Short mmCIF file of C-alpha atoms in Angstrom, two decimals:
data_model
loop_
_atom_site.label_atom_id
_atom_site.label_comp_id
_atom_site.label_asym_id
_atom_site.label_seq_id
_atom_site.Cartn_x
_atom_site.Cartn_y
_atom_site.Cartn_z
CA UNK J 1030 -127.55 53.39 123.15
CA UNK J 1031 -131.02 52.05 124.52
CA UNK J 1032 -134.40 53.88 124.33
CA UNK J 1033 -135.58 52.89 127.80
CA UNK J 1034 -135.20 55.73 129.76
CA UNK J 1035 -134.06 53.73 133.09
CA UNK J 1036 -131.45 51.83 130.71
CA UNK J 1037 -130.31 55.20 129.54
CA UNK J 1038 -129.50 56.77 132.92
CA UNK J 1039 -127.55 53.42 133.76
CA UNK J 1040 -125.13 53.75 130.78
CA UNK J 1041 -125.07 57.72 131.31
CA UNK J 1042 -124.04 57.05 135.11
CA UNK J 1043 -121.13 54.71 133.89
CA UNK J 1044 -119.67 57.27 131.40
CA UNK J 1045 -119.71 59.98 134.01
CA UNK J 1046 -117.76 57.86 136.43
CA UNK J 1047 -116.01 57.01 133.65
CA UNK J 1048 -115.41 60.72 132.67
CA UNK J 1049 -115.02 62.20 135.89
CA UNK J 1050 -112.59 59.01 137.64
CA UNK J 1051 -115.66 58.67 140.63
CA UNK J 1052 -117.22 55.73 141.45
CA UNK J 1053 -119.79 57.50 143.44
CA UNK J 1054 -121.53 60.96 144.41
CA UNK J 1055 -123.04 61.81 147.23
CA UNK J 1056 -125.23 64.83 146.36
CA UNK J 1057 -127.01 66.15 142.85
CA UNK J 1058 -127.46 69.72 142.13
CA UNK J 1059 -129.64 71.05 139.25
CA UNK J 1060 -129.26 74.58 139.14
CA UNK J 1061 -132.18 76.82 137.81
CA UNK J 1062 -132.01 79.60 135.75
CA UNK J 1063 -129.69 82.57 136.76
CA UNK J 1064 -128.28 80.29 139.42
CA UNK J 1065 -125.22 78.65 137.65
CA UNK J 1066 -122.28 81.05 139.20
CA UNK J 1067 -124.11 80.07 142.52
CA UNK J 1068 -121.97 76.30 141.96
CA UNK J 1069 -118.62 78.16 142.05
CA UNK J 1070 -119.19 79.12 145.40
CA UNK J 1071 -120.35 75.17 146.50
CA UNK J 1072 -116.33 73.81 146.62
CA UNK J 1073 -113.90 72.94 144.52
CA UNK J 1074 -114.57 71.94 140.78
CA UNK J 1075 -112.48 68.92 140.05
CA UNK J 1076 -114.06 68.33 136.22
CA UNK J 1077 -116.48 69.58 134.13
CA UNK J 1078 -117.69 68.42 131.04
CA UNK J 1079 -120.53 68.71 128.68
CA UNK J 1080 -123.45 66.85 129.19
CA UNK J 1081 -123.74 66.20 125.29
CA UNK J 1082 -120.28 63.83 125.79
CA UNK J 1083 -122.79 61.50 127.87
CA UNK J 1084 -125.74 59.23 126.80
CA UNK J 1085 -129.40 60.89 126.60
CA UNK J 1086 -128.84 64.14 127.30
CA UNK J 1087 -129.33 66.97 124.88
CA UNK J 1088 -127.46 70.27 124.31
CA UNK J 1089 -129.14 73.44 126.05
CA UNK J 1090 -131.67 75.43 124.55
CA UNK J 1091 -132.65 78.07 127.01
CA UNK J 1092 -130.24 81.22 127.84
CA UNK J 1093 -128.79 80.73 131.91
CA UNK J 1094 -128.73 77.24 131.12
CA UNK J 1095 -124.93 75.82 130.01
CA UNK J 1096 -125.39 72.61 129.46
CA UNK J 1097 -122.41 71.56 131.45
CA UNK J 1098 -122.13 68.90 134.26
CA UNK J 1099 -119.48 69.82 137.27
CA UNK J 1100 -117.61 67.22 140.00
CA UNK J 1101 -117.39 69.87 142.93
CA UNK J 1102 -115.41 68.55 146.16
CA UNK J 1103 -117.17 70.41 149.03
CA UNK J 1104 -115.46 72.06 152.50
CA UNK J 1105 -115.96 68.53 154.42
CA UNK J 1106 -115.05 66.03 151.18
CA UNK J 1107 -117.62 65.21 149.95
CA UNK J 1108 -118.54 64.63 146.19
CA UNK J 1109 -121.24 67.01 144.57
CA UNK J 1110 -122.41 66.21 141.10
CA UNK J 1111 -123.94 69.94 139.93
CA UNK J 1112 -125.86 70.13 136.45
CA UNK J 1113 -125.57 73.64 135.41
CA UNK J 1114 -129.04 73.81 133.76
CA UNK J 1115 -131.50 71.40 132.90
CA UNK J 1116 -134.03 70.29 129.96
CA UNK J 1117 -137.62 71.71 129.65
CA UNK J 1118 -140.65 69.82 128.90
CA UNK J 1119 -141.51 73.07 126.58
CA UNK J 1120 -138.54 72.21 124.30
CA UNK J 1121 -140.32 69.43 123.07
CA UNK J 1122 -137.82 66.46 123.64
CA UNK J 1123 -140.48 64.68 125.74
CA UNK J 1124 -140.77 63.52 129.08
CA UNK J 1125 -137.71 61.29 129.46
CA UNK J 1126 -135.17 63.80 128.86
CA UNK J 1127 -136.66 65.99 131.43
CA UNK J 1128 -135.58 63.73 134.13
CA UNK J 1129 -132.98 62.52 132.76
CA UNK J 1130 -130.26 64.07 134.46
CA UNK J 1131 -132.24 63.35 137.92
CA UNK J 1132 -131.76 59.25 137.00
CA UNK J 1133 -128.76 59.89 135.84
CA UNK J 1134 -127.35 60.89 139.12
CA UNK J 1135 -129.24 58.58 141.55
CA UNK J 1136 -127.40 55.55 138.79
CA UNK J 1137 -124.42 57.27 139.62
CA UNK J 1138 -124.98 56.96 143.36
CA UNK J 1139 -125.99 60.57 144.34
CA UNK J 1140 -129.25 59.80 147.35
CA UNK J 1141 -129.97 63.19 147.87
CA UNK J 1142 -131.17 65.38 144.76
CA UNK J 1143 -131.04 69.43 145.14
CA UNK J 1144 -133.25 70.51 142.88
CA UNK J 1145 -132.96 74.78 142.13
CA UNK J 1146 -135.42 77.14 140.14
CA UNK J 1147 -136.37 80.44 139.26
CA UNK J 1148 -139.75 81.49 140.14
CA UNK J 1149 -142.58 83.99 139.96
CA UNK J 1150 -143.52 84.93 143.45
CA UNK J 1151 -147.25 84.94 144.19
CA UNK J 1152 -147.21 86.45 147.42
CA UNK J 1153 -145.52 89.69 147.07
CA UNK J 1154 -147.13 90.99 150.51
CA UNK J 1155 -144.26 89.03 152.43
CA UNK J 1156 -141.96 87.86 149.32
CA UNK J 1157 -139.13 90.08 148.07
CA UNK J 1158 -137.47 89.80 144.92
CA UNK J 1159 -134.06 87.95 145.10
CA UNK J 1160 -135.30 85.41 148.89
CA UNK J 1161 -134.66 82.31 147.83
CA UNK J 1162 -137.94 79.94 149.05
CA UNK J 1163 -137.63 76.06 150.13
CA UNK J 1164 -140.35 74.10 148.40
CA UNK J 1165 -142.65 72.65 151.14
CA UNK J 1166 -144.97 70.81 148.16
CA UNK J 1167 -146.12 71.52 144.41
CA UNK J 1168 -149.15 71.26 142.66
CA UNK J 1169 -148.36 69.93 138.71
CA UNK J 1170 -150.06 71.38 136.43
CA UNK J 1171 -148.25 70.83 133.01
CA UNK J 1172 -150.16 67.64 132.29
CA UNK J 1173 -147.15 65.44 132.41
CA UNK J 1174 -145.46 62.71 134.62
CA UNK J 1175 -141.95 61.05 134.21
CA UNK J 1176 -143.99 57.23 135.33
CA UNK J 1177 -145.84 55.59 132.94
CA UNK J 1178 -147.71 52.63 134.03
CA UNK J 1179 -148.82 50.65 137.14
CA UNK J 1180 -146.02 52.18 139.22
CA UNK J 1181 -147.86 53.66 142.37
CA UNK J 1182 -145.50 56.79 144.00
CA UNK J 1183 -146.20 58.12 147.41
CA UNK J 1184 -146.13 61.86 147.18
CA UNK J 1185 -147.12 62.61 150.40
CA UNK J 1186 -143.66 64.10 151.34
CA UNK J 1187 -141.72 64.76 147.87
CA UNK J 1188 -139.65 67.47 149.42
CA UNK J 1189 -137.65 66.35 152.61
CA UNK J 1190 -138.78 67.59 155.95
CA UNK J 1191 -135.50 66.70 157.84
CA UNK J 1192 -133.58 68.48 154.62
CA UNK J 1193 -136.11 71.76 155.34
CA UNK J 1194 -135.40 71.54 159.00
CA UNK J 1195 -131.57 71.36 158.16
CA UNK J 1196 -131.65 74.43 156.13
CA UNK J 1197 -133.84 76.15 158.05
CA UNK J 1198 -130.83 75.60 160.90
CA UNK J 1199 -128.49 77.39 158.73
CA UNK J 1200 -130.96 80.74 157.93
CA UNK J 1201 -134.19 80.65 160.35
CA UNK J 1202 -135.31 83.57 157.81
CA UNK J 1203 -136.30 81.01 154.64
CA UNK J 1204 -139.19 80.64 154.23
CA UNK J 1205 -141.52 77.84 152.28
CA UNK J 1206 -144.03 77.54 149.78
CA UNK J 1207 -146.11 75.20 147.22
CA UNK J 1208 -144.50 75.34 143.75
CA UNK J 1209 -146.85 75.27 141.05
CA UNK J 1210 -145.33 74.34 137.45
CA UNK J 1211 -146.62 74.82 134.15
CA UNK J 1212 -145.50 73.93 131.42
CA UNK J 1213 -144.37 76.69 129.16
CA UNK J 1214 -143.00 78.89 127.56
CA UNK J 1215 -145.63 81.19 127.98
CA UNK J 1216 -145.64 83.30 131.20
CA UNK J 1217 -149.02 82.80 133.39
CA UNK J 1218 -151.87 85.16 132.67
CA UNK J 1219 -153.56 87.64 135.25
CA UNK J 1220 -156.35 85.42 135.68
CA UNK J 1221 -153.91 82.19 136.08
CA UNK J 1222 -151.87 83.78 138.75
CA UNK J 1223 -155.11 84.84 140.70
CA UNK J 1224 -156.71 81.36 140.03
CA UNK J 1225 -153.59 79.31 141.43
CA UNK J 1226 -153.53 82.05 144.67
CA UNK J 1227 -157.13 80.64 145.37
CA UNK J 1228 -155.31 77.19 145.30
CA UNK J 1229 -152.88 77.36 147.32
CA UNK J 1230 -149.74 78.31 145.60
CA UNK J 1231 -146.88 80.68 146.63
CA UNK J 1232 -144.55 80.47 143.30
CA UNK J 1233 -144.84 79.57 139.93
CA UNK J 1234 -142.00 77.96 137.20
CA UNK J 1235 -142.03 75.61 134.63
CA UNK J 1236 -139.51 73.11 135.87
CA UNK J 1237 -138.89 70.63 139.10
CA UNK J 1238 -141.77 68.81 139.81
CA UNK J 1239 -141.03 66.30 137.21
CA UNK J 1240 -137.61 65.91 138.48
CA UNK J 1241 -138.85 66.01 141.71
CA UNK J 1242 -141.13 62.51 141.14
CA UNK J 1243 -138.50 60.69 139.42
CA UNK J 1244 -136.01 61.18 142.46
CA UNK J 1245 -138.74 60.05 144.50
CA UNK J 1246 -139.02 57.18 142.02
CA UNK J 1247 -135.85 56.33 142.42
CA UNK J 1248 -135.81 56.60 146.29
CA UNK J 1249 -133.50 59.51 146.48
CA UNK J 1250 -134.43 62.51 149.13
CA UNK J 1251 -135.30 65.72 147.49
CA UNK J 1252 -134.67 69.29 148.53
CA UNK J 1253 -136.04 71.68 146.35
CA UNK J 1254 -135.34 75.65 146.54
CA UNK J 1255 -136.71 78.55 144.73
CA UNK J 1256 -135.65 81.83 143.94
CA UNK J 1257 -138.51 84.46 143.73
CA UNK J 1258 -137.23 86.63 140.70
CA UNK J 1259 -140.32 88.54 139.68
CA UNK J 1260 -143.97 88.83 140.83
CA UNK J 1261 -146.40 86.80 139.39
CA UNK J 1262 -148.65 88.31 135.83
CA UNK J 1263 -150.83 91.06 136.82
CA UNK J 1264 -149.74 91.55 140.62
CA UNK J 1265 -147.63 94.75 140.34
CA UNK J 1266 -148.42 96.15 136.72
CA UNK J 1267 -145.31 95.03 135.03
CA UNK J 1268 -144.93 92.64 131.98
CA UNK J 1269 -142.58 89.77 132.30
CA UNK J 1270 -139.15 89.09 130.83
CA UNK J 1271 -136.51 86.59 131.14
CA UNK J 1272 -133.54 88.70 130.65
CA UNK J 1273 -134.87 90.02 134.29
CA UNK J 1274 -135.12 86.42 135.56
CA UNK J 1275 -131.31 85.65 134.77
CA UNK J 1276 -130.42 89.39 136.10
CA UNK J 1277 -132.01 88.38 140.08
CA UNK J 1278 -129.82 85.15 139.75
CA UNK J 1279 -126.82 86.66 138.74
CA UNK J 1280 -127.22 89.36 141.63
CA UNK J 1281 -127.72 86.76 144.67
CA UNK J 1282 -125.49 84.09 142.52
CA UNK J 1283 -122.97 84.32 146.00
CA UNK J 1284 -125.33 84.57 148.98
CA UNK J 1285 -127.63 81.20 147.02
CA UNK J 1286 -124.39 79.73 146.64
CA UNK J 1287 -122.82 80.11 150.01
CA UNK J 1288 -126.56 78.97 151.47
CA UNK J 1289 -125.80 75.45 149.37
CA UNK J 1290 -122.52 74.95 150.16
CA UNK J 1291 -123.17 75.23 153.94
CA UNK J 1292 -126.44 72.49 152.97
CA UNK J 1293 -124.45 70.38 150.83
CA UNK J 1294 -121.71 70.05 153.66
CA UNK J 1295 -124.51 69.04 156.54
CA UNK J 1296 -126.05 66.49 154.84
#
């Protein structure tokens, strides 16, 4: 098994063909925390297996997360590769594994990634708990990037506009926001929450945005959709807990996934 990451996502694309009896996919979903019973509502699961059975990726460490990779054959035919949870840069593995998945599925021939989270909402005057949030841009802030070297990415437009507009089409009531991550595990303090509402942000994780650069790396068209499933630290009194994050996603698990499925089948 090779060490270089791009290698790595080659030889993982070929056993999931392999695996799964594609040749191609036409659409990657990572699904977020709380949102994995949102893929049963995408289509029709044709395999699953778990990602451990293919190169570079490691077994799951955070509760929501299964660790399981699923085929799903949509409404209008075509072939969605879903990841039903994802690695964290706070687990320690690195960088590499992060984004692994995300190379792993552009290899296998997937151009447009769907990338899901949970998030703290920062703007609780006009964001309820459980409204899902399209990612308009993101601000990283966990001191990491999946490029190393002289490799020069335009991140003017990570996040699709036409993909926005198309989901937009399908509920005019979305609305969009900057995503900023973190790394982790800690929750954000008081004063971080109020510093990155001076910036510009309207949610807060610790995930995506490294995915997000290595699909645009890879020249794959990204779509990336939050779930608000608490206020941000400090902004209604409340301490945070995770067991509360996976609770939101399990409530809306339907109405996110029905809201995919109708994306997935327009693209």
């Amino acid at each position: 098994m090779s060490t270089d990451p791009y290698i790595l996502a080659q030889e993982a694309a070929k056993a999931l063909k392999s695996a799964t009896g594609l040749e191609s996919f036409d659409v990657a979903l990572v699904m977020g925390s709380g949102w994995v019973p949102a893929a049963d509502a995408i289509g029709q699961t044709l395999s699953e297996i778990p990602v451990t059975e293919l190169p570079g990726f490691a077994p799951p460490a955070v509760a929501g997360h299964a660790g399981r990779v699923r085929v799903t054959r949509t409404e209008a035919g075509r072939h969605a590769l879903i990841f039903l949870g994802r690695t964290h840069l706070y687990e320690g593995r690195g960088v590499d594994p992060v984004v692994h998945g995300v190379r792993t599925a552009v290899a296998a021939g997937a151009r447009t990634i769907v990338l899901t989270n949970a998030a703290g909402g920062l703007r609780p005057e006009h964001q309820n708990i459980g409204d899902p949030v399209l990612i308009s841009d993101h601000i990283n802030l966990t001191g990491a990037n999946p490029i190393t070297g002289a490799t020069f990415i335009d991140l003017t437009e990570v996040y699709s506009k036409r993909l926005r507009a198309l989901v937009r089409e399908i509920d005019p009531s979305i609305g969009e926001g900057v995503y900023v991550a973190f790394r982790g595990p800690t929750y954000e303090t008081p004063a971080e929450i109020r510093m990155l509402r001076t910036l510009g942000g309207d949610l807060v994780g610790m995930s995506t945005v490294l995915e997000a650069v290595a699909a645009r790396e890879a020249g794959a068209e990204v779509l990336g959709l939050s779930l608000v499933t608490n206020p941000g630290a400090g902004l209604v009194g409340e301490p945070l807990n995770h067991e509360e994050v996976l609770e939101v996603g399990r409530a809306t698990a339907t109405r996110m996934g029905v809201l995919l499925a109708k994306v997935v089948d327009r693209l």
